PDB file of C-alpha atoms in Angstrom:
ATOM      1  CA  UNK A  20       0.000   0.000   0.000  1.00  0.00           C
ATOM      2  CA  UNK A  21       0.981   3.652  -0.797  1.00  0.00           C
ATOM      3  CA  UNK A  22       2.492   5.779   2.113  1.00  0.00           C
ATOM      4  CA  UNK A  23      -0.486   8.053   3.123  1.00  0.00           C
ATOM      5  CA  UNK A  24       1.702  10.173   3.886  1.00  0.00           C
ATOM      6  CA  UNK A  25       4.271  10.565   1.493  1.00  0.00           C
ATOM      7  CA  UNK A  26       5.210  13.917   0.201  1.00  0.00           C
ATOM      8  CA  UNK A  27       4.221  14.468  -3.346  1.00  0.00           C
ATOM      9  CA  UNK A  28       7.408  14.812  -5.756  1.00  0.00           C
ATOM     10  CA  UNK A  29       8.893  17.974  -7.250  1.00  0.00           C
ATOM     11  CA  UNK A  30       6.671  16.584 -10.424  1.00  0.00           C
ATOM     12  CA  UNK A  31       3.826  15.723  -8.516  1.00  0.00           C
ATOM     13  CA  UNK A  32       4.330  19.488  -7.676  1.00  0.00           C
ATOM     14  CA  UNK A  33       5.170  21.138 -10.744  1.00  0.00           C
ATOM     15  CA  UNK A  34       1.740  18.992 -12.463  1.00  0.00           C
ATOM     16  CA  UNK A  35      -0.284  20.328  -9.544  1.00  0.00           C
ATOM     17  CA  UNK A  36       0.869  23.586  -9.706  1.00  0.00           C
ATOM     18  CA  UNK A  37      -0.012  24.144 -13.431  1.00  0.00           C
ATOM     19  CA  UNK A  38      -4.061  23.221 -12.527  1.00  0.00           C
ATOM     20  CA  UNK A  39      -6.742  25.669 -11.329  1.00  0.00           C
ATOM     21  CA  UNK A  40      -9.893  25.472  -8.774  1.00  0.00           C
ATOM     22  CA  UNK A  41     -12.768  27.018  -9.073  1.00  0.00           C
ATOM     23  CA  UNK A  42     -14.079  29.985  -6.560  1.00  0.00           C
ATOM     24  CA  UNK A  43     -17.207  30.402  -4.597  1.00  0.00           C
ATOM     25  CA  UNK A  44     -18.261  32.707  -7.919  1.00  0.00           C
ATOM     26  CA  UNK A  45     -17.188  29.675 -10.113  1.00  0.00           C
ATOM     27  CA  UNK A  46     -13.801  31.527 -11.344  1.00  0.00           C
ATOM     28  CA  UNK A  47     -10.919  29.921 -12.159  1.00  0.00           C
ATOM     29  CA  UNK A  48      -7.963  30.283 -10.055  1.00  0.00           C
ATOM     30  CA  UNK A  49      -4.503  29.013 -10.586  1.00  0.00           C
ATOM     31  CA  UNK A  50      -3.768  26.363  -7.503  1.00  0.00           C
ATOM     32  CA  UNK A  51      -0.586  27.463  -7.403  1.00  0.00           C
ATOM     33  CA  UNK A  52      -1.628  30.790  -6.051  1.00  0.00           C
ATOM     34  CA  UNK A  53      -3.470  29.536  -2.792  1.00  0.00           C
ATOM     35  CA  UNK A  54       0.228  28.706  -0.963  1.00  0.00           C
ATOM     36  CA  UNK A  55       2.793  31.420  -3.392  1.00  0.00           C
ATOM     37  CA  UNK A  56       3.488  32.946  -0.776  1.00  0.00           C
ATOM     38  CA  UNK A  57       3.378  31.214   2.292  1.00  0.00           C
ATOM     39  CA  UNK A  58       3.012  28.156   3.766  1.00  0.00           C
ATOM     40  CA  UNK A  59      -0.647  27.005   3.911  1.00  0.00           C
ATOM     41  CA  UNK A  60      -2.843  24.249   5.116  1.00  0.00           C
ATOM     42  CA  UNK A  61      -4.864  22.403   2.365  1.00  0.00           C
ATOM     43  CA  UNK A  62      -7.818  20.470   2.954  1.00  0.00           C
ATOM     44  CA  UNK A  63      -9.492  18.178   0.469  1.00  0.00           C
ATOM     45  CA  UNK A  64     -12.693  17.282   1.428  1.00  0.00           C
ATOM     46  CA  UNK A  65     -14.881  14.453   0.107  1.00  0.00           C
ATOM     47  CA  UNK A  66     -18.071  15.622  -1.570  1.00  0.00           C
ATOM     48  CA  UNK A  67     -19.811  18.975  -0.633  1.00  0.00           C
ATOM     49  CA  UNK A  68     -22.789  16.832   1.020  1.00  0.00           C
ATOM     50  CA  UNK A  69     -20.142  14.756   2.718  1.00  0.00           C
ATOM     51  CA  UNK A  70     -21.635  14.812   6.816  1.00  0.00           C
ATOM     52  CA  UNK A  71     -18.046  13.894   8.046  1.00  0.00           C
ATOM     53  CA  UNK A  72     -16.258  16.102   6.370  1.00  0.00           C
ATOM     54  CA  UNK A  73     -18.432  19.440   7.342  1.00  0.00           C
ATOM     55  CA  UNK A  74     -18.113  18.115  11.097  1.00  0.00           C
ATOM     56  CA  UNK A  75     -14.109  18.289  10.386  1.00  0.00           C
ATOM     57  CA  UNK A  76     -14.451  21.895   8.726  1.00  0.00           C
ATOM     58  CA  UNK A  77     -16.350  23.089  11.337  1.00  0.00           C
ATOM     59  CA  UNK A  78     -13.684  21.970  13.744  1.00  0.00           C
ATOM     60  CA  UNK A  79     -11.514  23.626  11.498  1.00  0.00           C
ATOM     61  CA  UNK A  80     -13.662  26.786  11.899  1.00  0.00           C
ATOM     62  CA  UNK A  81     -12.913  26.573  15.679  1.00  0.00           C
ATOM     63  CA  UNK A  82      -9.094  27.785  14.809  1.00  0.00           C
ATOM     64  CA  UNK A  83      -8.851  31.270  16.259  1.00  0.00           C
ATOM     65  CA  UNK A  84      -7.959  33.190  12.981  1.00  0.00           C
ATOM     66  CA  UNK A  85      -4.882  34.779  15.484  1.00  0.00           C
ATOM     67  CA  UNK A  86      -3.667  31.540  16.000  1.00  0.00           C
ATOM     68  CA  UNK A  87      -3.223  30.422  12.157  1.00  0.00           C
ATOM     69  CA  UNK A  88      -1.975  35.197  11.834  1.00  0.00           C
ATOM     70  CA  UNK A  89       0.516  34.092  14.693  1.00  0.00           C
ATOM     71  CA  UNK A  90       1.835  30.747  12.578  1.00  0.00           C
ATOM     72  CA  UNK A  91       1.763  32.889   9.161  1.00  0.00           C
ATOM     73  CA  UNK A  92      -0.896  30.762   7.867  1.00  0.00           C
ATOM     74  CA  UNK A  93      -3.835  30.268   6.313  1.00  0.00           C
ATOM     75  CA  UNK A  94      -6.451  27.324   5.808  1.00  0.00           C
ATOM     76  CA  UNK A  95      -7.904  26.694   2.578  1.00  0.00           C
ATOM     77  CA  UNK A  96     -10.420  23.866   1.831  1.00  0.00           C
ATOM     78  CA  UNK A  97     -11.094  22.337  -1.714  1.00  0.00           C
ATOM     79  CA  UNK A  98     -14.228  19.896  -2.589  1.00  0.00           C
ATOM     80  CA  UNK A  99     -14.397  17.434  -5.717  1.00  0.00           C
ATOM     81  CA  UNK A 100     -17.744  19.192  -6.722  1.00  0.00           C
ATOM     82  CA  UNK A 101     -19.095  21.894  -8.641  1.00  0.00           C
ATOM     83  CA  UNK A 102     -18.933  25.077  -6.984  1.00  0.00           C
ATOM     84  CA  UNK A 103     -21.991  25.961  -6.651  1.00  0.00           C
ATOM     85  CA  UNK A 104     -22.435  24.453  -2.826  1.00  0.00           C
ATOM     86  CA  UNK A 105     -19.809  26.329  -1.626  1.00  0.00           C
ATOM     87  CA  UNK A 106     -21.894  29.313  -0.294  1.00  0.00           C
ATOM     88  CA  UNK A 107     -24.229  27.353   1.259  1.00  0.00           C
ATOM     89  CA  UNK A 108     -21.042  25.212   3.040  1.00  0.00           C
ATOM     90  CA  UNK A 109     -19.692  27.803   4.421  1.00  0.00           C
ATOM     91  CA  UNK A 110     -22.919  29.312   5.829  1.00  0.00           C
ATOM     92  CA  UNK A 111     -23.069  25.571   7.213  1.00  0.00           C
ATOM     93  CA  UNK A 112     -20.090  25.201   8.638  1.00  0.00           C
ATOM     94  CA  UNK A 113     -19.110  29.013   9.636  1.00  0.00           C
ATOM     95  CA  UNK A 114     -15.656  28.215   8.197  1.00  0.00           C
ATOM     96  CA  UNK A 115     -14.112  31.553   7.541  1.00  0.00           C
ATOM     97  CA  UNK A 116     -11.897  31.150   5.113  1.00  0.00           C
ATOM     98  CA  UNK A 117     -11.594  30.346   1.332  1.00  0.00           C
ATOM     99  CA  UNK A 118     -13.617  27.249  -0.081  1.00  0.00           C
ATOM    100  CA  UNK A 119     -12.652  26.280  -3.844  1.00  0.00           C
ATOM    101  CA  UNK A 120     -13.829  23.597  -5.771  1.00  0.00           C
ATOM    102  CA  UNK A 121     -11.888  20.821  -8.279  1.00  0.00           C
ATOM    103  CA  UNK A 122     -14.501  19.295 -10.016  1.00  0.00           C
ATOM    104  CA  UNK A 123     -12.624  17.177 -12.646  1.00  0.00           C
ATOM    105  CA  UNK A 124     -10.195  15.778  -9.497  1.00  0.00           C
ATOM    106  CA  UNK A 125      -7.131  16.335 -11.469  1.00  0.00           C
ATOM    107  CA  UNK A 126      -5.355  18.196  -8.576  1.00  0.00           C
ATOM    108  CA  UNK A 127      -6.500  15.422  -5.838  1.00  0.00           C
ATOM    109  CA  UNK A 128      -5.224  12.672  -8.475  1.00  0.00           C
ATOM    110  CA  UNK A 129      -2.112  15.213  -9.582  1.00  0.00           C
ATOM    111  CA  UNK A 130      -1.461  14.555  -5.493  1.00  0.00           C
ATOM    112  CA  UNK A 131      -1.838  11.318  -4.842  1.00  0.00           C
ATOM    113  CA  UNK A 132      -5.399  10.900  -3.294  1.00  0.00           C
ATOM    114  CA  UNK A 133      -6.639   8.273  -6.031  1.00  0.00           C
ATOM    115  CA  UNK A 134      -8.592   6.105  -3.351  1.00  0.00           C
ATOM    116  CA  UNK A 135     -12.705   5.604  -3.990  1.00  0.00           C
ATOM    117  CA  UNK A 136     -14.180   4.047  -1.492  1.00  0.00           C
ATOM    118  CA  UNK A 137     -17.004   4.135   1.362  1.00  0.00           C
ATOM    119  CA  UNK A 138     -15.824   1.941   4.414  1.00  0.00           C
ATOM    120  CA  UNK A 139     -16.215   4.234   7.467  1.00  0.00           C
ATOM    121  CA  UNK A 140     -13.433   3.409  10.432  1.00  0.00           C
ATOM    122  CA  UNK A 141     -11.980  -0.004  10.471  1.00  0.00           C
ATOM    123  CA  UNK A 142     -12.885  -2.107  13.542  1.00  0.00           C
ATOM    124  CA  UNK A 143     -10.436  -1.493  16.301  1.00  0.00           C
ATOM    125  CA  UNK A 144      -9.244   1.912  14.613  1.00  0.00           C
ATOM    126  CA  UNK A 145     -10.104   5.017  17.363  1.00  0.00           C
ATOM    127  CA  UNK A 146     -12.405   7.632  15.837  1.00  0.00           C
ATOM    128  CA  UNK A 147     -11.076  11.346  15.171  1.00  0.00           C
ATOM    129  CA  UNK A 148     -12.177  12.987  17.544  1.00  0.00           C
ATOM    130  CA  UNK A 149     -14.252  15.595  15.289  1.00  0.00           C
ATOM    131  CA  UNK A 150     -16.429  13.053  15.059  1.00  0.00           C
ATOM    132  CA  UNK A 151     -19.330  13.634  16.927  1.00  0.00           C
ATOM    133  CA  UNK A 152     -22.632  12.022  15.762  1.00  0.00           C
ATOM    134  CA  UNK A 153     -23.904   8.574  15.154  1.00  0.00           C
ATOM    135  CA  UNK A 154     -23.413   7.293  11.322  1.00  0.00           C
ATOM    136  CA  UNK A 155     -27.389   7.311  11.174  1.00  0.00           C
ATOM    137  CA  UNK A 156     -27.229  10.486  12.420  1.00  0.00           C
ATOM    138  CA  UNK A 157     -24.810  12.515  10.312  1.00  0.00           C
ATOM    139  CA  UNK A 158     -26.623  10.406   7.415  1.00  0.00           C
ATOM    140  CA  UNK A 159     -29.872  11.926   8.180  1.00  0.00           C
ATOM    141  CA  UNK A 160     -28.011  15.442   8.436  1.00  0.00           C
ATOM    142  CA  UNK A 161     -26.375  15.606   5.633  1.00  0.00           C
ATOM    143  CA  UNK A 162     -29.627  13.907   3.793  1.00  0.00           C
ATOM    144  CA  UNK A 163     -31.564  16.774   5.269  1.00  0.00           C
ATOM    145  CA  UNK A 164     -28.778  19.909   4.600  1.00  0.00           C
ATOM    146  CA  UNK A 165     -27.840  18.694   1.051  1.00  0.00           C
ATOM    147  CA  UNK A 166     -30.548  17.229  -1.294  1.00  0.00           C
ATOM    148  CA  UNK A 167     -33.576  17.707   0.455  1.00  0.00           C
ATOM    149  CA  UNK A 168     -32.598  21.219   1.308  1.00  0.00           C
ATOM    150  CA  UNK A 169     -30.996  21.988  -1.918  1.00  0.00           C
ATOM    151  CA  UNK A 170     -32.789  19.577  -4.452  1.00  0.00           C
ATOM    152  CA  UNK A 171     -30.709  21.992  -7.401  1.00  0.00           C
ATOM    153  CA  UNK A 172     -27.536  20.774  -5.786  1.00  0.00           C
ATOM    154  CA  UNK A 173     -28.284  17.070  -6.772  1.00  0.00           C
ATOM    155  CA  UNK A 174     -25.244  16.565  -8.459  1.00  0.00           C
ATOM    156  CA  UNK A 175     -23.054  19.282  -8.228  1.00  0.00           C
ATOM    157  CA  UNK A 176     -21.673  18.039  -4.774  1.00  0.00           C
ATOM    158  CA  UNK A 177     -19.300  15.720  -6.168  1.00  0.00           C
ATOM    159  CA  UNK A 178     -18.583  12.000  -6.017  1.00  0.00           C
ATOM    160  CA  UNK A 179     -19.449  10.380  -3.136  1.00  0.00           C
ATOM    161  CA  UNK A 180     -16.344   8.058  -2.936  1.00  0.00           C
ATOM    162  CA  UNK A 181     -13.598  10.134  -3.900  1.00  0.00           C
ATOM    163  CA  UNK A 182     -11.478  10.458  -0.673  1.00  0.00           C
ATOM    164  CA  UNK A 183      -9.762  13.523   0.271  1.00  0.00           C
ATOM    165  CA  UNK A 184      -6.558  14.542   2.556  1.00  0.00           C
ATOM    166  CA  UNK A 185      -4.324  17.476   3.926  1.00  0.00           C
ATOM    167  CA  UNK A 186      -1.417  19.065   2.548  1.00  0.00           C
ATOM    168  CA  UNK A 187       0.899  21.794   3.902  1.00  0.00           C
ATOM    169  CA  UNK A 188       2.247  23.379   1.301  1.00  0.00           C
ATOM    170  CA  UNK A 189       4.284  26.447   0.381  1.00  0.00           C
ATOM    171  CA  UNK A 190       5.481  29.156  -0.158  1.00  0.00           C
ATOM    172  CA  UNK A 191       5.998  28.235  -3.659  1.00  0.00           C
ATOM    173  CA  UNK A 192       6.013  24.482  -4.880  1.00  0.00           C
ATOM    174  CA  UNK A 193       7.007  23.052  -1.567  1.00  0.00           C
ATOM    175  CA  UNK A 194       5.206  20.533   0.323  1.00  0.00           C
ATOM    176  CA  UNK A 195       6.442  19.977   4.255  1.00  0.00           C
ATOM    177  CA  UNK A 196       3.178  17.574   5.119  1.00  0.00           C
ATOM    178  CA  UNK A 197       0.716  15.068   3.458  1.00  0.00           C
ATOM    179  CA  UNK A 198      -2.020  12.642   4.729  1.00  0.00           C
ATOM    180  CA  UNK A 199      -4.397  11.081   2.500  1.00  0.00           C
ATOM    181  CA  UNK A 200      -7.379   9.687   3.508  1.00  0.00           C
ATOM    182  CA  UNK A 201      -7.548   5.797   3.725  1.00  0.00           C
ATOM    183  CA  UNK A 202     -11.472   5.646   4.260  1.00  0.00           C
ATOM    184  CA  UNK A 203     -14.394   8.390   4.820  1.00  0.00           C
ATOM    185  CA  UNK A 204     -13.497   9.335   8.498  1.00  0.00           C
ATOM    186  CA  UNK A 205      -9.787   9.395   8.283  1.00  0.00           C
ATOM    187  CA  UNK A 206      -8.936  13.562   8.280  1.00  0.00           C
ATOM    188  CA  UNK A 207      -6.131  14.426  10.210  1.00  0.00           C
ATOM    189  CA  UNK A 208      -6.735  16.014  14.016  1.00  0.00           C
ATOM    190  CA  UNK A 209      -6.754  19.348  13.246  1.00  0.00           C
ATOM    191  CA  UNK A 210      -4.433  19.767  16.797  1.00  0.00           C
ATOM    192  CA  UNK A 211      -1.776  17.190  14.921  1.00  0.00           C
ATOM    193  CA  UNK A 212      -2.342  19.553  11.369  1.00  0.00           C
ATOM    194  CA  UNK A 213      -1.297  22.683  13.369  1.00  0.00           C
ATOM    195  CA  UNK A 214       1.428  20.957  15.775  1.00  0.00           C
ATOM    196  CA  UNK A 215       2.874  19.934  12.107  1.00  0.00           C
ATOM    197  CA  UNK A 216       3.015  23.284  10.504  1.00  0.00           C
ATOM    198  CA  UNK A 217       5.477  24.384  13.768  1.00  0.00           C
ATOM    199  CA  UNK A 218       7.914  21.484  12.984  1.00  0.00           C
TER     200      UNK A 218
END
């Protein structure tokens, strides 16, 4: 099996670097541009309806904003859907900062997240500790907050098994951390994300 986290290659790098995400207006913007100029923590979700992952972002949202100003940082997530959702995912979640979208998954595969796949955590595996509903639960939830909610969002929210993963990375085309998911409730502790960007 592939090293979750193994840092991508200078080529891995230069491909990524050459792709763009979409906005919350559905601009393109170079990838490249989100960590030119310092070193920032990247966040690939799953898919915008994705219960799990908007538990994680809203932990993420919990970051005092001086903390990441003190660090010389800045969190950005990316989703493999349209972009579209992403006002309504930020209104969810109260994350703060930039949501982008990447819905042709070039720059998850141009990273090294090519896993599909549902299983939740493996028996015996401790649960993040962002996680804080049932499975039924956060089913119902995200049921609820995506398609019944937002029936014109029906497939913009992108594919439900795509797996996702953080990345520190800058300033410039340098990567100092990398964790890809190995099922749907595998994001790294956001306390271990920050601790990382200090080493």
């Amino acid at each position: 099996m592939t090293d979750p986290h193994r840092i991508p290659t200078d080529d891995e790098l230069k491909v990524a670097s050459t792709l763009n995400v979409l906005d919350i207006e559905g601009k393109e913007i170079p990838f490249s541009s989100l960590f030119a100029n310092q070193k920032t923590i990247v966040v690939f979700i799953r898919h915008f309806f994705c219960g799990r992952c908007q538990e994680y972002v809203e932990a993420l949202a919990q970051v005092p904003r001086s903390k990441l100003e003190d660090l010389g940082t800045s969190i950005v997530v990316i989703g493999c859907g349209e972009w579209q959702p992403i006002k309504g995912y930020l209104e969810k979640t109260g994350f703060k900062g930039a949501i982008y979208a990447d819905p042709t998954r070039k720059v998850y595969h141009a990273l090294g997240m090519d896993i599909e796949k549902l299983a939740t955590t493996p028996a015996g595996e401790k649960k993040r500790s962002y996680i804080r509903s049932s499975i039924l639960s956060v089913t119902l939830s995200s049921t609820w907050s995506g398609p019944l909610t937002n029936p014109r969002l029906i497939g913009k929210q992108g594919n439900i098994s795509q797996l996702g993963g953080e990345f520190i990375l800058g300033p410039g085309n340098t990567c100092s951390f990398a964790s890809r998911m190995q099922h749907t409730e595998d994001h790294v502790e956001v306390d271990d994300l920050l601790k990382a960007l200090e080493e």
